PDB file of C-alpha atoms in Angstrom:
ATOM      1  CA  MET D 704     -11.506  43.542 174.566  1.00 61.00           C
ATOM      2  CA  ASN D 705      -9.325  46.395 175.956  1.00 76.00           C
ATOM      3  CA  TRP D 706      -6.228  47.752 174.112  1.00 77.00           C
ATOM      4  CA  GLY D 707      -3.694  46.181 176.711  1.00 77.00           C
ATOM      5  CA  GLU D 708      -5.075  42.744 175.793  1.00 76.00           C
ATOM      6  CA  PHE D 709      -5.214  43.813 172.333  1.00 78.00           C
ATOM      7  CA  PHE D 710      -1.283  44.768 172.193  1.00 75.00           C
ATOM      8  CA  ALA D 711      -0.442  41.603 174.284  1.00 74.00           C
ATOM      9  CA  MET D 712      -1.670  39.294 171.564  1.00 77.00           C
ATOM     10  CA  LYS D 713      -2.046  36.479 174.177  1.00 75.00           C
ATOM     11  CA  GLY D 714       1.377  36.586 174.746  1.00 74.00           C
ATOM     12  CA  TYR D 715       2.634  36.700 171.194  1.00 80.00           C
ATOM     13  CA  GLY D 716       2.713  40.483 171.010  1.00 77.00           C
ATOM     14  CA  LEU D 717       6.454  40.655 170.486  1.00 83.00           C
ATOM     15  CA  TYR D 718       6.166  38.255 167.477  1.00 86.00           C
ATOM     16  CA  VAL D 719       3.248  39.731 166.016  1.00 86.00           C
ATOM     17  CA  TRP D 720       4.287  43.386 166.524  1.00 87.00           C
ATOM     18  CA  GLY D 721       7.682  42.843 165.632  1.00 87.00           C
ATOM     19  CA  SER D 722       6.498  41.585 162.079  1.00 89.00           C
ATOM     20  CA  PHE D 723       4.390  44.336 161.269  1.00 90.00           C
ATOM     21  CA  GLY D 724       6.468  46.723 162.968  1.00 91.00           C
ATOM     22  CA  VAL D 725       9.455  46.099 160.657  1.00 91.00           C
ATOM     23  CA  ALA D 726       7.075  45.872 157.801  1.00 91.00           C
ATOM     24  CA  LEU D 727       5.960  49.300 158.279  1.00 93.00           C
ATOM     25  CA  LEU D 728       9.533  50.317 159.131  1.00 94.00           C
ATOM     26  CA  ILE D 729      10.847  48.752 155.699  1.00 93.00           C
ATOM     27  CA  PHE D 730       7.704  50.519 153.933  1.00 93.00           C
ATOM     28  CA  ILE D 731       8.412  53.842 155.115  1.00 94.00           C
ATOM     29  CA  VAL D 732      12.416  53.534 154.532  1.00 95.00           C
ATOM     30  CA  GLU D 733      11.778  52.554 150.838  1.00 93.00           C
ATOM     31  CA  ILE D 734       9.386  55.176 150.184  1.00 93.00           C
ATOM     32  CA  ALA D 735      11.871  57.900 151.612  1.00 94.00           C
ATOM     33  CA  LEU D 736      14.606  56.341 149.546  1.00 95.00           C
ATOM     34  CA  VAL D 737      12.846  56.565 146.316  1.00 94.00           C
ATOM     35  CA  ARG D 738      11.759  59.783 147.059  1.00 94.00           C
ATOM     36  CA  HIS D 739      15.179  61.140 147.856  1.00 95.00           C
ATOM     37  CA  ARG D 740      16.318  59.490 144.560  1.00 94.00           C
ATOM     38  CA  ARG D 741      14.062  61.445 142.350  1.00 92.00           C
ATOM     39  CA  ALA D 742      14.714  64.645 143.928  1.00 92.00           C
ATOM     40  CA  ILE D 743      18.370  64.114 143.213  1.00 92.00           C
ATOM     41  CA  ALA D 744      18.019  63.042 139.949  1.00 90.00           C
ATOM     42  CA  LEU D 745      15.704  66.273 139.008  1.00 89.00           C
ATOM     43  CA  GLN D 746      18.354  68.445 140.824  1.00 89.00           C
ATOM     44  CA  GLN D 747      21.171  66.919 138.535  1.00 87.00           C
ATOM     45  CA  LEU D 748      19.231  67.534 135.639  1.00 86.00           C
ATOM     46  CA  ARG D 749      18.743  71.195 136.578  1.00 85.00           C
ATOM     47  CA  LEU D 750      22.601  71.559 137.311  1.00 86.00           C
ATOM     48  CA  LEU D 751      23.390  69.895 133.968  1.00 82.00           C
ATOM     49  CA  ARG D 752      20.995  72.201 131.928  1.00 80.00           C
ATOM     50  CA  ASP D 753      22.268  75.176 133.892  1.00 81.00           C
ATOM     51  CA  ALA D 754      25.899  74.357 133.146  1.00 80.00           C
ATOM     52  CA  GLY D 755      24.783  73.847 129.399  1.00 73.00           C
ATOM     53  CA  GLU D 756      23.087  77.265 129.135  1.00 70.00           C
ATOM     54  CA  GLU D 757      26.476  79.055 130.526  1.00 66.00           C
ATOM     55  CA  GLU D 758      28.716  77.765 127.679  1.00 57.00           C
TER      56      GLU D 758
ATOM     57  CA  MET Z 946      -0.228  56.822 137.760  1.00 78.00           C
ATOM     58  CA  VAL Z 947       1.918  56.617 140.763  1.00 81.00           C
ATOM     59  CA  PRO Z 948      -0.517  58.384 143.124  1.00 86.00           C
ATOM     60  CA  TRP Z 949      -3.295  56.360 142.359  1.00 87.00           C
ATOM     61  CA  PHE Z 950      -1.576  53.138 143.158  1.00 87.00           C
ATOM     62  CA  ALA Z 951      -0.199  54.688 146.037  1.00 89.00           C
ATOM     63  CA  TRP Z 952      -3.418  56.002 147.581  1.00 88.00           C
ATOM     64  CA  LEU Z 953      -5.282  52.908 146.721  1.00 87.00           C
ATOM     65  CA  SER Z 954      -2.598  51.020 148.413  1.00 88.00           C
ATOM     66  CA  ALA Z 955      -2.835  52.936 151.531  1.00 87.00           C
ATOM     67  CA  VAL Z 956      -6.505  52.612 151.687  1.00 88.00           C
ATOM     68  CA  LEU Z 957      -6.452  48.746 151.030  1.00 88.00           C
ATOM     69  CA  PHE Z 958      -3.531  48.532 153.991  1.00 83.00           C
ATOM     70  CA  ALA Z 959      -6.009  50.001 156.314  1.00 84.00           C
ATOM     71  CA  VAL Z 960      -8.818  47.948 155.455  1.00 85.00           C
ATOM     72  CA  GLY Z 961      -6.648  44.578 155.150  1.00 84.00           C
ATOM     73  CA  LEU Z 962      -5.221  45.870 158.758  1.00 84.00           C
ATOM     74  CA  TYR Z 963      -8.573  46.212 160.018  1.00 81.00           C
ATOM     75  CA  ILE Z 964      -9.773  42.894 158.851  1.00 83.00           C
ATOM     76  CA  SER Z 965      -6.519  41.179 159.890  1.00 80.00           C
ATOM     77  CA  PHE Z 966      -6.864  42.400 163.516  1.00 80.00           C
ATOM     78  CA  PHE Z 967     -10.435  43.241 164.169  1.00 78.00           C
ATOM     79  CA  VAL Z 968     -12.582  40.822 162.064  1.00 78.00           C
ATOM     80  CA  ALA Z 969     -10.584  37.688 161.458  1.00 76.00           C
ATOM     81  CA  PRO Z 970     -11.431  35.333 164.440  1.00 73.00           C
ATOM     82  CA  MET Z 971      -8.565  34.067 166.642  1.00 72.00           C
ATOM     83  CA  ASP Z 972      -6.906  30.548 165.341  1.00 72.00           C
ATOM     84  CA  ALA Z 973      -7.549  27.427 167.376  1.00 66.00           C
ATOM     85  CA  GLN Z 974      -4.091  25.952 167.102  1.00 69.00           C
ATOM     86  CA  GLN Z 975      -1.909  29.091 167.019  1.00 73.00           C
ATOM     87  CA  SER Z 976      -3.854  31.587 169.050  1.00 75.00           C
ATOM     88  CA  GLU Z 977      -3.211  35.351 168.100  1.00 76.00           C
ATOM     89  CA  ALA Z 978       0.445  34.365 166.478  1.00 79.00           C
ATOM     90  CA  TYR Z 979      -1.099  33.276 163.236  1.00 83.00           C
ATOM     91  CA  ARG Z 980      -2.016  36.900 162.440  1.00 87.00           C
ATOM     92  CA  ILE Z 981       1.649  37.158 161.302  1.00 88.00           C
ATOM     93  CA  MET Z 982       0.268  35.228 158.292  1.00 89.00           C
ATOM     94  CA  PHE Z 983      -1.145  38.557 156.883  1.00 90.00           C
ATOM     95  CA  ILE Z 984       2.013  40.196 156.242  1.00 91.00           C
ATOM     96  CA  HIS Z 985       4.203  37.074 156.016  1.00 93.00           C
ATOM     97  CA  VAL Z 986       2.156  35.364 152.867  1.00 92.00           C
ATOM     98  CA  PRO Z 987       1.732  38.487 150.870  1.00 93.00           C
ATOM     99  CA  ALA Z 988       5.365  39.351 151.410  1.00 94.00           C
ATOM    100  CA  SER Z 989       6.696  35.874 150.499  1.00 93.00           C
ATOM    101  CA  ILE Z 990       4.201  35.661 147.260  1.00 93.00           C
ATOM    102  CA  LEU Z 991       5.327  39.162 146.200  1.00 94.00           C
ATOM    103  CA  SER Z 992       9.133  38.031 146.708  1.00 95.00           C
ATOM    104  CA  MET Z 993       8.569  35.349 144.092  1.00 94.00           C
ATOM    105  CA  PHE Z 994       6.111  36.991 141.672  1.00 94.00           C
ATOM    106  CA  ILE Z 995       8.622  40.206 141.665  1.00 96.00           C
ATOM    107  CA  TYR Z 996      11.398  37.908 140.830  1.00 95.00           C
ATOM    108  CA  LEU Z 997       9.575  36.365 137.974  1.00 95.00           C
ATOM    109  CA  ILE Z 998       8.631  39.836 136.430  1.00 95.00           C
ATOM    110  CA  MET Z 999      12.147  41.164 137.185  1.00 95.00           C
ATOM    111  CA  ALA Z1000      13.794  38.124 135.139  1.00 95.00           C
ATOM    112  CA  GLY Z1001      11.177  38.621 132.550  1.00 95.00           C
ATOM    113  CA  TYR Z1002      12.178  42.260 131.974  1.00 95.00           C
ATOM    114  CA  ALA Z1003      15.752  41.411 132.072  1.00 94.00           C
ATOM    115  CA  ALA Z1004      15.215  38.691 129.501  1.00 94.00           C
ATOM    116  CA  LEU Z1005      13.301  40.927 127.139  1.00 94.00           C
ATOM    117  CA  GLY Z1006      16.139  43.392 127.573  1.00 92.00           C
ATOM    118  CA  LEU Z1007      18.695  40.969 126.656  1.00 92.00           C
ATOM    119  CA  ILE Z1008      16.996  39.677 123.844  1.00 93.00           C
ATOM    120  CA  PHE Z1009      15.530  42.664 122.367  1.00 93.00           C
ATOM    121  CA  ASN Z1010      18.200  45.128 123.510  1.00 88.00           C
ATOM    122  CA  THR Z1011      15.429  47.455 124.999  1.00 89.00           C
ATOM    123  CA  ARG Z1012      16.968  49.810 127.458  1.00 89.00           C
ATOM    124  CA  LEU Z1013      13.384  50.356 129.184  1.00 92.00           C
ATOM    125  CA  SER Z1014      13.037  46.612 130.037  1.00 93.00           C
ATOM    126  CA  SER Z1015      16.346  46.353 131.752  1.00 93.00           C
ATOM    127  CA  MET Z1016      15.762  49.676 133.711  1.00 94.00           C
ATOM    128  CA  MET Z1017      12.425  48.128 134.769  1.00 94.00           C
ATOM    129  CA  ALA Z1018      14.530  45.062 135.864  1.00 94.00           C
ATOM    130  CA  SER Z1019      16.809  47.301 137.994  1.00 94.00           C
ATOM    131  CA  ALA Z1020      13.899  49.114 139.436  1.00 95.00           C
ATOM    132  CA  LEU Z1021      12.291  46.051 140.755  1.00 95.00           C
ATOM    133  CA  ALA Z1022      15.196  44.059 142.309  1.00 95.00           C
ATOM    134  CA  PRO Z1023      15.388  46.368 145.395  1.00 96.00           C
ATOM    135  CA  THR Z1024      11.760  46.163 146.184  1.00 96.00           C
ATOM    136  CA  GLY Z1025      11.808  42.476 145.624  1.00 95.00           C
ATOM    137  CA  ALA Z1026      14.623  42.190 147.989  1.00 96.00           C
ATOM    138  CA  LEU Z1027      12.820  44.047 150.586  1.00 96.00           C
ATOM    139  CA  PHE Z1028       9.972  41.898 150.245  1.00 96.00           C
ATOM    140  CA  ALA Z1029      12.285  38.609 150.512  1.00 96.00           C
ATOM    141  CA  PHE Z1030      13.900  39.754 153.720  1.00 96.00           C
ATOM    142  CA  LEU Z1031      10.526  40.699 155.054  1.00 95.00           C
ATOM    143  CA  SER Z1032       9.173  37.195 154.261  1.00 94.00           C
ATOM    144  CA  LEU Z1033      12.329  35.725 156.196  1.00 94.00           C
ATOM    145  CA  TRP Z1034      11.880  38.061 159.076  1.00 94.00           C
ATOM    146  CA  THR Z1035       8.301  37.470 159.917  1.00 93.00           C
ATOM    147  CA  GLY Z1036       9.038  33.957 159.175  1.00 91.00           C
ATOM    148  CA  ALA Z1037      11.483  33.735 161.801  1.00 91.00           C
ATOM    149  CA  LEU Z1038       9.086  35.880 164.204  1.00 91.00           C
ATOM    150  CA  TRP Z1039       6.650  33.418 163.472  1.00 90.00           C
ATOM    151  CA  GLY Z1040       8.882  30.184 163.623  1.00 86.00           C
ATOM    152  CA  LYS Z1041      10.239  31.010 167.022  1.00 85.00           C
ATOM    153  CA  PRO Z1042       6.735  30.632 169.043  1.00 85.00           C
ATOM    154  CA  MET Z1043       5.525  27.824 166.867  1.00 83.00           C
ATOM    155  CA  TRP Z1044       8.287  25.732 165.966  1.00 84.00           C
ATOM    156  CA  GLY Z1045      10.676  26.691 168.855  1.00 81.00           C
ATOM    157  CA  ALA Z1046      13.511  27.930 166.466  1.00 80.00           C
ATOM    158  CA  TRP Z1047      13.897  31.266 164.671  1.00 85.00           C
ATOM    159  CA  TRP Z1048      15.630  29.395 161.719  1.00 86.00           C
ATOM    160  CA  VAL Z1049      15.783  25.833 160.376  1.00 84.00           C
ATOM    161  CA  TRP Z1050      17.549  24.855 157.245  1.00 86.00           C
ATOM    162  CA  ASP Z1051      14.560  23.483 155.943  1.00 85.00           C
ATOM    163  CA  ALA Z1052      13.918  23.451 152.023  1.00 84.00           C
ATOM    164  CA  ARG Z1053      11.433  26.224 151.678  1.00 88.00           C
ATOM    165  CA  LEU Z1054      13.347  28.499 154.184  1.00 90.00           C
ATOM    166  CA  THR Z1055      16.713  27.972 152.519  1.00 91.00           C
ATOM    167  CA  SER Z1056      15.423  28.440 148.895  1.00 92.00           C
ATOM    168  CA  GLU Z1057      13.766  31.451 149.986  1.00 92.00           C
ATOM    169  CA  LEU Z1058      17.084  32.665 151.505  1.00 94.00           C
ATOM    170  CA  ILE Z1059      18.921  31.762 148.085  1.00 94.00           C
ATOM    171  CA  LEU Z1060      16.132  34.167 146.502  1.00 94.00           C
ATOM    172  CA  LEU Z1061      16.947  37.049 148.773  1.00 95.00           C
ATOM    173  CA  PHE Z1062      20.875  36.368 147.823  1.00 96.00           C
ATOM    174  CA  LEU Z1063      20.005  36.329 144.037  1.00 95.00           C
ATOM    175  CA  TYR Z1064      18.217  39.755 144.538  1.00 96.00           C
ATOM    176  CA  LEU Z1065      21.261  41.044 146.304  1.00 96.00           C
ATOM    177  CA  GLY Z1066      23.722  39.492 143.533  1.00 95.00           C
ATOM    178  CA  PHE Z1067      21.556  40.947 140.742  1.00 95.00           C
ATOM    179  CA  ILE Z1068      21.894  44.722 142.583  1.00 96.00           C
ATOM    180  CA  ALA Z1069      25.470  43.861 143.341  1.00 96.00           C
ATOM    181  CA  LEU Z1070      26.654  42.787 139.794  1.00 95.00           C
ATOM    182  CA  HIS Z1071      24.889  45.661 138.136  1.00 94.00           C
ATOM    183  CA  ALA Z1072      26.244  48.049 140.409  1.00 94.00           C
ATOM    184  CA  SER Z1073      29.893  46.810 139.850  1.00 94.00           C
ATOM    185  CA  ILE Z1074      30.007  47.357 136.146  1.00 93.00           C
ATOM    186  CA  ASP Z1075      30.287  50.778 134.956  1.00 90.00           C
ATOM    187  CA  ASP Z1076      28.701  50.527 131.527  1.00 91.00           C
ATOM    188  CA  PRO Z1077      25.142  50.534 132.060  1.00 90.00           C
ATOM    189  CA  ARG Z1078      24.299  48.368 128.954  1.00 90.00           C
ATOM    190  CA  ARG Z1079      27.079  45.624 129.955  1.00 92.00           C
ATOM    191  CA  ALA Z1080      25.843  45.803 133.417  1.00 94.00           C
ATOM    192  CA  ASP Z1081      22.249  45.271 132.164  1.00 92.00           C
ATOM    193  CA  ARG Z1082      23.164  42.084 130.051  1.00 92.00           C
ATOM    194  CA  ALA Z1083      25.440  40.533 132.794  1.00 93.00           C
ATOM    195  CA  ALA Z1084      22.866  41.233 135.559  1.00 94.00           C
ATOM    196  CA  ALA Z1085      20.019  39.637 132.961  1.00 94.00           C
ATOM    197  CA  LEU Z1086      21.880  36.445 132.703  1.00 94.00           C
ATOM    198  CA  LEU Z1087      21.935  36.273 136.496  1.00 95.00           C
ATOM    199  CA  ALA Z1088      18.435  36.790 137.015  1.00 94.00           C
ATOM    200  CA  ILE Z1089      17.508  34.317 134.218  1.00 93.00           C
ATOM    201  CA  VAL Z1090      19.537  31.651 135.756  1.00 93.00           C
ATOM    202  CA  GLY Z1091      18.243  32.209 138.969  1.00 92.00           C
ATOM    203  CA  SER Z1092      14.632  32.007 138.186  1.00 91.00           C
ATOM    204  CA  VAL Z1093      14.938  28.322 138.249  1.00 91.00           C
ATOM    205  CA  ASN Z1094      14.834  28.803 142.011  1.00 91.00           C
ATOM    206  CA  VAL Z1095      11.183  30.223 142.048  1.00 90.00           C
ATOM    207  CA  PRO Z1096       9.503  27.023 141.354  1.00 90.00           C
ATOM    208  CA  ILE Z1097      11.837  25.217 143.780  1.00 90.00           C
ATOM    209  CA  ILE Z1098      10.409  27.513 146.395  1.00 88.00           C
ATOM    210  CA  TYR Z1099       7.037  27.256 145.416  1.00 87.00           C
ATOM    211  CA  PHE Z1100       7.184  23.373 145.187  1.00 85.00           C
ATOM    212  CA  SER Z1101       9.401  22.627 148.301  1.00 84.00           C
ATOM    213  CA  VAL Z1102       6.546  21.884 150.405  1.00 80.00           C
ATOM    214  CA  LYS Z1103       5.414  19.095 148.272  1.00 77.00           C
ATOM    215  CA  TRP Z1104       8.786  17.931 147.141  1.00 78.00           C
ATOM    216  CA  TRP Z1105      10.371  17.427 150.551  1.00 75.00           C
ATOM    217  CA  ASN Z1106       9.439  16.798 154.011  1.00 72.00           C
ATOM    218  CA  THR Z1107       9.518  20.225 155.227  1.00 71.00           C
ATOM    219  CA  LEU Z1108       9.037  21.828 158.652  1.00 76.00           C
ATOM    220  CA  HIS Z1109       7.329  24.703 156.810  1.00 82.00           C
ATOM    221  CA  GLN Z1110       3.493  23.833 156.134  1.00 77.00           C
ATOM    222  CA  GLY Z1111       1.949  23.225 152.757  1.00 70.00           C
ATOM    223  CA  SER Z1112      -0.309  25.645 151.031  1.00 71.00           C
ATOM    224  CA  THR Z1113      -3.675  26.247 152.631  1.00 70.00           C
ATOM    225  CA  ILE Z1114      -5.083  28.265 149.764  1.00 64.00           C
ATOM    226  CA  LYS Z1115      -5.472  25.489 146.628  1.00 62.00           C
ATOM    227  CA  PHE Z1116      -6.693  25.560 143.389  1.00 59.00           C
ATOM    228  CA  THR Z1117      -9.200  22.918 144.494  1.00 60.00           C
ATOM    229  CA  GLY Z1118     -10.490  25.183 147.584  1.00 60.00           C
ATOM    230  CA  THR Z1119      -9.372  26.033 150.937  1.00 63.00           C
ATOM    231  CA  SER Z1120     -10.275  25.103 154.515  1.00 64.00           C
ATOM    232  CA  MET Z1121      -9.521  28.929 155.849  1.00 71.00           C
ATOM    233  CA  HIS Z1122     -11.978  30.779 157.361  1.00 73.00           C
ATOM    234  CA  VAL Z1123     -13.646  33.303 155.042  1.00 79.00           C
ATOM    235  CA  ALA Z1124     -12.577  36.668 157.109  1.00 80.00           C
ATOM    236  CA  MET Z1125      -8.854  35.378 157.404  1.00 82.00           C
ATOM    237  CA  GLN Z1126      -9.018  34.846 153.558  1.00 82.00           C
ATOM    238  CA  GLN Z1127     -10.558  38.439 152.786  1.00 85.00           C
ATOM    239  CA  GLY Z1128      -7.906  39.905 155.257  1.00 85.00           C
ATOM    240  CA  MET Z1129      -5.105  37.948 153.213  1.00 87.00           C
ATOM    241  CA  TYR Z1130      -6.271  38.906 149.918  1.00 89.00           C
ATOM    242  CA  THR Z1131      -6.697  42.649 150.663  1.00 91.00           C
ATOM    243  CA  MET Z1132      -3.182  42.728 152.163  1.00 90.00           C
ATOM    244  CA  LEU Z1133      -1.804  40.902 149.501  1.00 92.00           C
ATOM    245  CA  LEU Z1134      -3.589  43.398 146.868  1.00 93.00           C
ATOM    246  CA  ALA Z1135      -2.107  46.369 149.156  1.00 92.00           C
ATOM    247  CA  CYS Z1136       1.226  45.045 148.805  1.00 93.00           C
ATOM    248  CA  TRP Z1137       0.812  44.544 144.982  1.00 93.00           C
ATOM    249  CA  LEU Z1138      -0.111  48.069 144.574  1.00 94.00           C
ATOM    250  CA  TYR Z1139       2.656  49.243 146.974  1.00 94.00           C
ATOM    251  CA  ALA Z1140       5.375  47.601 144.707  1.00 94.00           C
ATOM    252  CA  ILE Z1141       3.799  48.817 141.670  1.00 94.00           C
ATOM    253  CA  ALA Z1142       3.983  52.415 143.011  1.00 94.00           C
ATOM    254  CA  VAL Z1143       7.283  52.068 144.477  1.00 94.00           C
ATOM    255  CA  THR Z1144       8.938  50.695 141.529  1.00 94.00           C
ATOM    256  CA  LEU Z1145       7.314  53.103 138.945  1.00 94.00           C
ATOM    257  CA  THR Z1146       8.730  56.205 141.012  1.00 93.00           C
ATOM    258  CA  ARG Z1147      12.238  54.264 141.156  1.00 95.00           C
ATOM    259  CA  VAL Z1148      12.174  53.578 137.434  1.00 94.00           C
ATOM    260  CA  ARG Z1149      11.606  57.200 136.498  1.00 92.00           C
ATOM    261  CA  SER Z1150      14.448  58.314 138.332  1.00 92.00           C
ATOM    262  CA  ILE Z1151      16.508  55.458 136.639  1.00 93.00           C
ATOM    263  CA  ILE Z1152      15.280  56.988 133.200  1.00 92.00           C
ATOM    264  CA  LEU Z1153      16.286  60.278 134.467  1.00 90.00           C
ATOM    265  CA  GLU Z1154      19.767  59.322 135.667  1.00 89.00           C
ATOM    266  CA  ARG Z1155      20.469  56.999 132.627  1.00 88.00           C
ATOM    267  CA  GLU Z1156      19.067  59.449 129.620  1.00 85.00           C
ATOM    268  CA  ARG Z1157      20.306  62.748 131.176  1.00 80.00           C
ATOM    269  CA  ASN Z1158      22.082  63.466 128.019  1.00 76.00           C
ATOM    270  CA  ALA Z1159      19.080  63.192 126.005  1.00 77.00           C
ATOM    271  CA  GLN Z1160      17.327  66.400 124.697  1.00 75.00           C
ATOM    272  CA  TRP Z1161      13.738  65.393 125.823  1.00 77.00           C
ATOM    273  CA  VAL Z1162      15.009  64.685 129.267  1.00 75.00           C
ATOM    274  CA  LEU Z1163      16.340  68.412 129.973  1.00 72.00           C
ATOM    275  CA  GLU Z1164      12.897  69.617 128.379  1.00 73.00           C
ATOM    276  CA  LEU Z1165      10.801  67.700 131.099  1.00 72.00           C
ATOM    277  CA  SER Z1166       8.666  70.607 132.759  1.00 65.00           C
ATOM    278  CA  GLU Z1167       9.632  68.676 136.198  1.00 65.00           C
ATOM    279  CA  ALA Z1168      13.210  69.289 135.719  1.00 60.00           C
ATOM    280  CA  LYS Z1169      12.898  73.305 135.397  1.00 59.00           C
TER     281      LYS Z1169
END
């Protein structure tokens, strides 16, 4: 079996790769979002503490 | 603990995809299109399980007034919604070549769509109330009432004549090829670990956001 045949999936390529591709996209986006949210939360804590120290 | 779940999940995804595409044989009736199963079935199972766990945590938060349980419920909702969406999306891409339609108003598909709306409703309701404790209680009620939908999804293929096929994996055994089973269980486990890693990371952010006035949070070494 060569790669062309593999990606064609006997004519079902669009459906099979459409499924797995969107799954991969969702996972990547979700991972980026939770990492971003954590970075923001930590940054806000730093700002809050620095503001507290100045008083 | 998050990196452990994340790396184990990545390894299992790699193994699961390898089995799904290179080891598992072609299906006699559905040709190569059946390979969508390896992502469709785990996504569907998780969308239902995550909902039950979310409703369980929400109920704990409502009954015992524990803040962390409610935060866990909020952290689970987006991941559950994504798995519900993925289940419907991959289902549509599987339905088109096999049934000839992207969507039919079949009992199982409709109840899974309702599950997605329950997740979105939970997130929207929680976001619409300013006081987080009141938001927790309101959203918990929605989650608990909505949990009646999960058994409806699960048993829909038995209760009604649906276009969606019945379960192939039964408690009494299965007719599925062993490599197909291995691929599916590996993918299921990978998705589980992924959901745990993402949810734990999200709940840590929620804790920091909601407890930011507590002294212990400001003393965390990560925040320095």
